[in-house]
PDB file of C-alpha atoms in Angstrom:
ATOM      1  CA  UNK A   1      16.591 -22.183  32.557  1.00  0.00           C
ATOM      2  CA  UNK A   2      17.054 -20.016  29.561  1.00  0.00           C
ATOM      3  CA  UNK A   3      18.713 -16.974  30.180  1.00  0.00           C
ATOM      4  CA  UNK A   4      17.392 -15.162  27.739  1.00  0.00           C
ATOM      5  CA  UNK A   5      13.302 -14.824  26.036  1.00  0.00           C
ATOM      6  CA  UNK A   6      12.322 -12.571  23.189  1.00  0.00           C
ATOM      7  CA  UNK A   7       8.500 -11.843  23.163  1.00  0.00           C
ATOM      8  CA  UNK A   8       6.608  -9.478  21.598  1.00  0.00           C
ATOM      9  CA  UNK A   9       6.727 -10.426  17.701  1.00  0.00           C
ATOM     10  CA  UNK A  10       3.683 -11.198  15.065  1.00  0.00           C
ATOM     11  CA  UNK A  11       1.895  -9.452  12.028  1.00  0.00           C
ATOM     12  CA  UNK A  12       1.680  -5.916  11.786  1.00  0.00           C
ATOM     13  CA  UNK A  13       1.148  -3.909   8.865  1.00  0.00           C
ATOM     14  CA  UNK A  14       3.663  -1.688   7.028  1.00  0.00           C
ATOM     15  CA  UNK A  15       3.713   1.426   8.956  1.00  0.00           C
ATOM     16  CA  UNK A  16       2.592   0.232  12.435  1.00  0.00           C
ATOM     17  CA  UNK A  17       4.366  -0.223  15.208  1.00  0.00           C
ATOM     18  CA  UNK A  18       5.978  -3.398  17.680  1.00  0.00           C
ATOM     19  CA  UNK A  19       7.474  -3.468  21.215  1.00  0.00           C
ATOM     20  CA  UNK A  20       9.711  -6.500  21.106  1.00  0.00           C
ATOM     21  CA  UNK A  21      10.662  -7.413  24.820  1.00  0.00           C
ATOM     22  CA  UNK A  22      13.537  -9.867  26.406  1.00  0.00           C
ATOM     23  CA  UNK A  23      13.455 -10.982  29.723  1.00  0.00           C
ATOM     24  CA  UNK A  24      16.747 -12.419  31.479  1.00  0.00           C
ATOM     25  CA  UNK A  25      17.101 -14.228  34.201  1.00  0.00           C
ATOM     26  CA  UNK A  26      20.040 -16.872  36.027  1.00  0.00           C
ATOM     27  CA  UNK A  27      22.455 -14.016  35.387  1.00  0.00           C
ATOM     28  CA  UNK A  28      23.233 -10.707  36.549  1.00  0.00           C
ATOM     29  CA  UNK A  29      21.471  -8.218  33.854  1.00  0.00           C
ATOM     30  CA  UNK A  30      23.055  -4.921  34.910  1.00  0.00           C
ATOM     31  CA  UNK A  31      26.104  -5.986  33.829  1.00  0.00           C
ATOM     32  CA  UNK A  32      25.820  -6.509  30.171  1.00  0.00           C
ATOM     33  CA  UNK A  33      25.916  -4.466  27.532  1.00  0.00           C
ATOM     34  CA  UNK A  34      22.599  -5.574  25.475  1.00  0.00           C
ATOM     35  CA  UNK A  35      22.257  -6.296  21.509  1.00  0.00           C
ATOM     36  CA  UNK A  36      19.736  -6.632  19.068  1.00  0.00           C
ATOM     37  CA  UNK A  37      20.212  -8.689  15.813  1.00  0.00           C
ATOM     38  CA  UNK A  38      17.854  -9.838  13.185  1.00  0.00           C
ATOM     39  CA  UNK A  39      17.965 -12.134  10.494  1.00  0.00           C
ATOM     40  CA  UNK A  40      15.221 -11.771   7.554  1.00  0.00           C
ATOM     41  CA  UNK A  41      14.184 -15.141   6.180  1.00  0.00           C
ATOM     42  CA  UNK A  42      17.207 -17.495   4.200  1.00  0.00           C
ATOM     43  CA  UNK A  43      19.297 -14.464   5.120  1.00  0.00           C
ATOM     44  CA  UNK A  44      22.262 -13.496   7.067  1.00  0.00           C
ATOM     45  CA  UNK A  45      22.630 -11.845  10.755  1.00  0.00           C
ATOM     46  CA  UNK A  46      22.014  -8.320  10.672  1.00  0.00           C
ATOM     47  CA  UNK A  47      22.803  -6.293  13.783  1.00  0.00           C
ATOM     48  CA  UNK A  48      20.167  -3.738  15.081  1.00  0.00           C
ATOM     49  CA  UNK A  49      21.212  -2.026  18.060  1.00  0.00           C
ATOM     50  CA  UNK A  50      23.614  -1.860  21.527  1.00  0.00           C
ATOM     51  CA  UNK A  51      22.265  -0.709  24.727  1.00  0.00           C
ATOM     52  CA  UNK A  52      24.686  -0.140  27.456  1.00  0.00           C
ATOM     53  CA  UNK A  53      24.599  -2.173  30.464  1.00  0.00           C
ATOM     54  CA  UNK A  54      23.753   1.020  32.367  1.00  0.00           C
ATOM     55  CA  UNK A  55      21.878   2.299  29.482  1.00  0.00           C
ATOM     56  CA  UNK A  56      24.225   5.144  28.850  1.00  0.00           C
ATOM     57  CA  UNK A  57      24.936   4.554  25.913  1.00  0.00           C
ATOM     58  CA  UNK A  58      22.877   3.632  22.643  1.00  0.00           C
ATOM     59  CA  UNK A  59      23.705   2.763  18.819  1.00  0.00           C
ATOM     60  CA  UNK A  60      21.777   1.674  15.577  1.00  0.00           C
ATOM     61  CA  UNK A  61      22.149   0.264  12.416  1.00  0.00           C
ATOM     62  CA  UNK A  62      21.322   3.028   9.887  1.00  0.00           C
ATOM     63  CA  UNK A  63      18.688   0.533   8.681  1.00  0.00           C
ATOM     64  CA  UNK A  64      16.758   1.602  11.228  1.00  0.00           C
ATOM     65  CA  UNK A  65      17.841   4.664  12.680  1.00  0.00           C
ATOM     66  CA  UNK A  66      15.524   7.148  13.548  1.00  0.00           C
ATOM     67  CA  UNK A  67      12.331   4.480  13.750  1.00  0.00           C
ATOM     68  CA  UNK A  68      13.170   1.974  16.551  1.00  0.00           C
ATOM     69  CA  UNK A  69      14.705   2.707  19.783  1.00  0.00           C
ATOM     70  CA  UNK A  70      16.251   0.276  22.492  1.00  0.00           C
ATOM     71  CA  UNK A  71      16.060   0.624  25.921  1.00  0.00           C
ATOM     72  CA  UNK A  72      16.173  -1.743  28.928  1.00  0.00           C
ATOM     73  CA  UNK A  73      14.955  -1.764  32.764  1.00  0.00           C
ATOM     74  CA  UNK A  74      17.638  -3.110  35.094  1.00  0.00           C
ATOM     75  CA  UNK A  75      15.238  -3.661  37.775  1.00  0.00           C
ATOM     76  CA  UNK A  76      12.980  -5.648  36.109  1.00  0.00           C
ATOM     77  CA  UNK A  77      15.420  -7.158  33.916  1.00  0.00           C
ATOM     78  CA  UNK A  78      14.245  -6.631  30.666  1.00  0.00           C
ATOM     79  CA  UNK A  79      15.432  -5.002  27.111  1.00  0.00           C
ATOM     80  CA  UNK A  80      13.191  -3.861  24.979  1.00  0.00           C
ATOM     81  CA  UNK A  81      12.513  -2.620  21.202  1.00  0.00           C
ATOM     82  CA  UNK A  82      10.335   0.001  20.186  1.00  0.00           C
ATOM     83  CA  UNK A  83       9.879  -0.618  16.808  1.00  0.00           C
ATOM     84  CA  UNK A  84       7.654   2.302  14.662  1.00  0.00           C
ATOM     85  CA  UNK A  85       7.018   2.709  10.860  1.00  0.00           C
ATOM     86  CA  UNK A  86       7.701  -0.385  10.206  1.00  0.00           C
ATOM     87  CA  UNK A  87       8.124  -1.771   6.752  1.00  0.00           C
ATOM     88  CA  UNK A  88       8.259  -4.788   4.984  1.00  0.00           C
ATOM     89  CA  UNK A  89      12.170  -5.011   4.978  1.00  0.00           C
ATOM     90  CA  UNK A  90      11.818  -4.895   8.688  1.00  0.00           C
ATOM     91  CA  UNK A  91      10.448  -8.345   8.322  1.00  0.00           C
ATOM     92  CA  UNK A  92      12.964 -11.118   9.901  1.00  0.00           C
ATOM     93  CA  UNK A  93      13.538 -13.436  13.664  1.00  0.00           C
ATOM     94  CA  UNK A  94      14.684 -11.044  15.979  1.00  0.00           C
ATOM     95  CA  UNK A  95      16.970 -12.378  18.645  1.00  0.00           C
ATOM     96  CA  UNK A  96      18.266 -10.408  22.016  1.00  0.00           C
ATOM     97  CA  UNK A  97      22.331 -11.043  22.710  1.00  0.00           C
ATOM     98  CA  UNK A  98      24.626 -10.026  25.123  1.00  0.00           C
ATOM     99  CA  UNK A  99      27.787  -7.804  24.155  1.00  0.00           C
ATOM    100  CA  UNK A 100      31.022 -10.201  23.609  1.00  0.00           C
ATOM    101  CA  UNK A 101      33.217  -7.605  25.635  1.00  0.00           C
ATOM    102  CA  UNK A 102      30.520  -8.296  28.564  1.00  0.00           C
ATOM    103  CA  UNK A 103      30.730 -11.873  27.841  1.00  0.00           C
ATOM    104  CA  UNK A 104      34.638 -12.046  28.143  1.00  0.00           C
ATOM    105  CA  UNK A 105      34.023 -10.363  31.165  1.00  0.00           C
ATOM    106  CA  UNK A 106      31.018 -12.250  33.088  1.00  0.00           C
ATOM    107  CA  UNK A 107      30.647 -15.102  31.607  1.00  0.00           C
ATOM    108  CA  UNK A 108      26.297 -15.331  29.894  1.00  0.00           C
ATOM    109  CA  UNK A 109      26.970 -15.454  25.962  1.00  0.00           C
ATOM    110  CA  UNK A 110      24.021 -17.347  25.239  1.00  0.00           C
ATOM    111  CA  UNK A 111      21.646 -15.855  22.854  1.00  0.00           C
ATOM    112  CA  UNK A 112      17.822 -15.785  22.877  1.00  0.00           C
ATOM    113  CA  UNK A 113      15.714 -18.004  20.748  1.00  0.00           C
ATOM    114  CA  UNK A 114      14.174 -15.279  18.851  1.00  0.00           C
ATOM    115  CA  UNK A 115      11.098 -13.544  18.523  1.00  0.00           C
ATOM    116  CA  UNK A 116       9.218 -13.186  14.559  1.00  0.00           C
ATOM    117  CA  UNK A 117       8.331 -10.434  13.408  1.00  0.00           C
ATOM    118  CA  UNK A 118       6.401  -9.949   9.785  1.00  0.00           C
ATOM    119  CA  UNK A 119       5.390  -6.970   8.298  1.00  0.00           C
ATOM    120  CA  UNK A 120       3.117  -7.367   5.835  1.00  0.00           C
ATOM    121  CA  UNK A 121      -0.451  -5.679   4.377  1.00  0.00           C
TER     122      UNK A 121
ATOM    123  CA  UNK B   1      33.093  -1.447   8.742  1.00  0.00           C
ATOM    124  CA  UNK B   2      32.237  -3.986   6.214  1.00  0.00           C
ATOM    125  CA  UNK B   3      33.380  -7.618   7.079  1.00  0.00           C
ATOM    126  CA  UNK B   4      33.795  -9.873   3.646  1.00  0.00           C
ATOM    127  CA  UNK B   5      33.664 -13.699   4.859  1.00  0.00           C
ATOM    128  CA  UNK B   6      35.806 -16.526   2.470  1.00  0.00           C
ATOM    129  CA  UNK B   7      34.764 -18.681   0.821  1.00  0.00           C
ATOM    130  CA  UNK B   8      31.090 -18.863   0.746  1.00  0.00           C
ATOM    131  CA  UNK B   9      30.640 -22.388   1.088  1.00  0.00           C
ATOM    132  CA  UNK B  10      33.067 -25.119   1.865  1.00  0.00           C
ATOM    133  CA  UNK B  11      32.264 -28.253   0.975  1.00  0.00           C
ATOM    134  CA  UNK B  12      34.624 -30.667   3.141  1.00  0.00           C
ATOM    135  CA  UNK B  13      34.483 -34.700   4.973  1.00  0.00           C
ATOM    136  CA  UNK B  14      34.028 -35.417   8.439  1.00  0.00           C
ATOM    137  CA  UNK B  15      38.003 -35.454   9.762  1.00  0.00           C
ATOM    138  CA  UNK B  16      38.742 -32.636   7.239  1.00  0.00           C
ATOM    139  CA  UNK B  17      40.179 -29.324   8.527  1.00  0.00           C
ATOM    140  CA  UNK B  18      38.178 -26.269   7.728  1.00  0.00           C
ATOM    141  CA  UNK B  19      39.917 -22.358   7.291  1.00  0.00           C
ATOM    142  CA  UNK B  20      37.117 -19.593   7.081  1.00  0.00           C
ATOM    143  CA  UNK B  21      38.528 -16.623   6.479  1.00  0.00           C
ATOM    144  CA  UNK B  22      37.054 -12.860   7.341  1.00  0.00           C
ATOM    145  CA  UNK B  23      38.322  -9.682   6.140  1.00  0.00           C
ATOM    146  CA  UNK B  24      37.745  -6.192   7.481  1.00  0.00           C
ATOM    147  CA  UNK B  25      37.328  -2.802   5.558  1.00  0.00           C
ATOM    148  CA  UNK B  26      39.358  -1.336   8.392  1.00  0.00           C
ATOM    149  CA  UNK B  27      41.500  -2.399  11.397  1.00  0.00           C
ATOM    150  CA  UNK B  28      38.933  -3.434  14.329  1.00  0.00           C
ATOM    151  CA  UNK B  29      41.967  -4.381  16.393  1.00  0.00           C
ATOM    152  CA  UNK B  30      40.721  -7.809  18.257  1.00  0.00           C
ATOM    153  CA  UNK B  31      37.473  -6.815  18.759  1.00  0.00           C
ATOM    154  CA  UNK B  32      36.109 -10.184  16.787  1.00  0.00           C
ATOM    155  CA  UNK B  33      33.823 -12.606  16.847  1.00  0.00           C
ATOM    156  CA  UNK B  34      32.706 -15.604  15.534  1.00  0.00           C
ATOM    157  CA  UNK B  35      29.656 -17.390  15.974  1.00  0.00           C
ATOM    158  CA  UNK B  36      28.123 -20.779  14.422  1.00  0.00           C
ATOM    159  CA  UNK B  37      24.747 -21.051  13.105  1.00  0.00           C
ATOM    160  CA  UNK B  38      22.643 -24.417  12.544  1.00  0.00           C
ATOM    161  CA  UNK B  39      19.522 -24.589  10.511  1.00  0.00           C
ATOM    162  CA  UNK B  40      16.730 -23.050  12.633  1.00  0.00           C
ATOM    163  CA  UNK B  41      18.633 -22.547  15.851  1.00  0.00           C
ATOM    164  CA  UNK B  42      19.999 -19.104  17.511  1.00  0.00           C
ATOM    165  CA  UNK B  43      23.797 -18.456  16.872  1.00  0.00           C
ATOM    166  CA  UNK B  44      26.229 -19.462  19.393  1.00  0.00           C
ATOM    167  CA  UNK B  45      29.383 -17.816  20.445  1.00  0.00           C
ATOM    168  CA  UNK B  46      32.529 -19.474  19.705  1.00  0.00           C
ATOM    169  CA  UNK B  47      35.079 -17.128  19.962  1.00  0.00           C
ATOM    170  CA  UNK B  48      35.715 -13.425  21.042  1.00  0.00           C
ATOM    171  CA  UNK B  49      38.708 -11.111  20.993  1.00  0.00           C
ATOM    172  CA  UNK B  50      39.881 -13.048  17.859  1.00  0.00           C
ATOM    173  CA  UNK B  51      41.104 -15.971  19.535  1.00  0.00           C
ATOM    174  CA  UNK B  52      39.786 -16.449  22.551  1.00  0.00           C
ATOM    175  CA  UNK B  53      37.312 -19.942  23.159  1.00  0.00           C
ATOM    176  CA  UNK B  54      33.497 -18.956  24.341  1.00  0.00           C
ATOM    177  CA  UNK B  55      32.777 -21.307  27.504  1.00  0.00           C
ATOM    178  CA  UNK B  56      31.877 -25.237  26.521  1.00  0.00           C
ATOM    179  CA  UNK B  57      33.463 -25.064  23.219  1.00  0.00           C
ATOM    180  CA  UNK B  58      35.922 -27.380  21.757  1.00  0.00           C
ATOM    181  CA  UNK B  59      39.092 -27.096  21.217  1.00  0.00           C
ATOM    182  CA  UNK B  60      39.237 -28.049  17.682  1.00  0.00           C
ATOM    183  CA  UNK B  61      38.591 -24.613  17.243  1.00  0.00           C
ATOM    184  CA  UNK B  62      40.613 -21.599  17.374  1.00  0.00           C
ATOM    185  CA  UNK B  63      40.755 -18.221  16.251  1.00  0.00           C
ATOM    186  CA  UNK B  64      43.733 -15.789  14.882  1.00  0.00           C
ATOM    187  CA  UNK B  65      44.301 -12.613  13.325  1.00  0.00           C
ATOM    188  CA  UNK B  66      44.344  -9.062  14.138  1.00  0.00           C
ATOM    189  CA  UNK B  67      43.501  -5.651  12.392  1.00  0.00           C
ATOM    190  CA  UNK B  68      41.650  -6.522   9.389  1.00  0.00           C
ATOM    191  CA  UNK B  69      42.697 -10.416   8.874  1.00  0.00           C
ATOM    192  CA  UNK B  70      40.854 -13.276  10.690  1.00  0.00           C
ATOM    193  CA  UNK B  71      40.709 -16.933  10.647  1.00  0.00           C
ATOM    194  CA  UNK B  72      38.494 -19.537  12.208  1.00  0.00           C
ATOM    195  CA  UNK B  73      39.743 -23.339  11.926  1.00  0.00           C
ATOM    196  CA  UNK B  74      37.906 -26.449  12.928  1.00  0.00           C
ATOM    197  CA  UNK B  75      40.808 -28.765  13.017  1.00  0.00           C
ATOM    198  CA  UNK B  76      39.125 -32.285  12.381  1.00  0.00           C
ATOM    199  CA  UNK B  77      35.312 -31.606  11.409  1.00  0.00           C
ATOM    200  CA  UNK B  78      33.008 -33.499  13.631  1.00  0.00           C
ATOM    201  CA  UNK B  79      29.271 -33.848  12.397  1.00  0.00           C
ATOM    202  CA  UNK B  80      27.615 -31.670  14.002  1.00  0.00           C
ATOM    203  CA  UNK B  81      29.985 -28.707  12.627  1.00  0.00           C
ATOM    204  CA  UNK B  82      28.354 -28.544   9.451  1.00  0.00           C
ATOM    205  CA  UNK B  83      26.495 -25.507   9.630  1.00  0.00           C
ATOM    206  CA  UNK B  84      27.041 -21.554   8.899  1.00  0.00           C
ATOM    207  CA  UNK B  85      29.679 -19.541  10.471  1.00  0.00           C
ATOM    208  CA  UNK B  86      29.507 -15.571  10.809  1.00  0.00           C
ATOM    209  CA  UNK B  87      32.019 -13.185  11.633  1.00  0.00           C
ATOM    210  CA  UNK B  88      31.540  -9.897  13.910  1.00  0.00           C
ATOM    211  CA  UNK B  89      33.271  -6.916  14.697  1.00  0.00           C
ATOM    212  CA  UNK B  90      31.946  -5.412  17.658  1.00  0.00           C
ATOM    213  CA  UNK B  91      32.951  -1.843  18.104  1.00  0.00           C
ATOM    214  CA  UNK B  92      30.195   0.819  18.670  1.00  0.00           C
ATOM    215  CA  UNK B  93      28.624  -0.105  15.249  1.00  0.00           C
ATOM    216  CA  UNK B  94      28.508  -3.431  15.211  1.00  0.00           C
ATOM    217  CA  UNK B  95      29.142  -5.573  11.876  1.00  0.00           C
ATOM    218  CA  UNK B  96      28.573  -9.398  10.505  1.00  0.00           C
ATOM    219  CA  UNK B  97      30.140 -10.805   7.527  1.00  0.00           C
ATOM    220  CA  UNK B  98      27.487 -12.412   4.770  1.00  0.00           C
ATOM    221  CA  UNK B  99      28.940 -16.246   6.485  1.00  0.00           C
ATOM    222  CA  UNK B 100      30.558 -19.143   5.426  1.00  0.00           C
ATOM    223  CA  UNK B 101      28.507 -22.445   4.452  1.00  0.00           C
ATOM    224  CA  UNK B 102      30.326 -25.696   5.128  1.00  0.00           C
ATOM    225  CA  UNK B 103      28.530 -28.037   3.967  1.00  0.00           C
ATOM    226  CA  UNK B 104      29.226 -32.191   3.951  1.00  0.00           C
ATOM    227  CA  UNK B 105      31.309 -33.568   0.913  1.00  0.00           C
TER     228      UNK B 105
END
């Protein structure tokens, strides 16, 4: 069982919009804080954002500040991405991971597979 | 916080010992990271809080540092540790380093 699926990517035009999604399961959800990172093509890791495990809390990367927004549902156990004016940049795997401190704490520090995402006219 | 990761690539044998070094702009206490990266696969977590193991890994490596100097050592390099290696520093703004390449000899 993998603990962790990204869904949601594909081609969208510069400008448009995306609703990335990551569904968990085998572990207990709630308690992680909730990351997502992306890495563009022959590139390096690039975090995104941090969602709280109670979803108190949220940060971005300044990259994208302002145009995507994380949130997650506990009770269905799913994070998700919001992802609006999108541009080519943008363009890169995006994978869902759980905090390290959360980790240390409760054990899950597997990441997702990824979900692409290309942005592109 | 910017992390700088050193060297860029490492080019080293099987049975070789590997030091990749990470640097911070600022002190991010222990709050690091590092994770290793083969071609086309998700990262996985092999250490957090600077030195301590992730779950399943082994014990040829281990972490050190604190503040703004870390180091990740693979003590004899087994095959399947050629691959990229990233830094993090996870505070409320997260950071990666650019990575390290190592890369067979």
């Amino acid at each position: 069982q993998v603990p962790l699926v990204e869904s949601g990517g594909g081609v969208v035009q510069p400008g448009r919009s995306l609703r990335l999604s990551c569904a968990a399961s085998g572990f207990t959800f709630r308690n992680y804080g909730m990351h997502w990172v992306r890495q563009a093509p022959g590139k390096g890791l690039e975090w995104v954002a941090l969602v709280y495990h109670d979803g108190s809390k949220k940060y971005y990367a300044d990259s994208v500040k302002g145009r995507f927004s994380i949130s997650r549902d506990n009770s269905q156990n799913t994070l998700y991405l919001e992802m609006n004016s999108l541009r080519t940049e943008d363009t890169a795997v995006y994978y869902c991971a759980p905090d390290p401190i959360s980790s240390r704490v409760y054990g899950m520090q597997a990441w997702g597979r990824g979900t692409t995402v290309i942005v592109s006219s | 916080i910017v992390l700088t990761q050193s060297p860029g690539t490492l080019s080293l044998s099987p049975g070789e010992r590997a030091t990749l070094s990470c640097r911070a702009s600022q002190s991010v206490d222990d709050y690091v990271a590092w994770y290793q990266q083969t071609s086309g696969q998700a990262p996985r977590l092999l250490i957090y809080g600077a030195s301590s193991r992730a779950t399943g890994i082994p014990d040829r490596f281990s972490g050190s540092g604190s503040g703004t100097d870390f180091t990740l050592t693979i003590s004899r390099l087994e095959p399947e540790d050629f691959a990229v290696y990233y830094c993090q520093q996870y505070g409320p703004s997260p950071t990666f380093g650019q990575g390290t390449r190592v890369e067979i000899k």
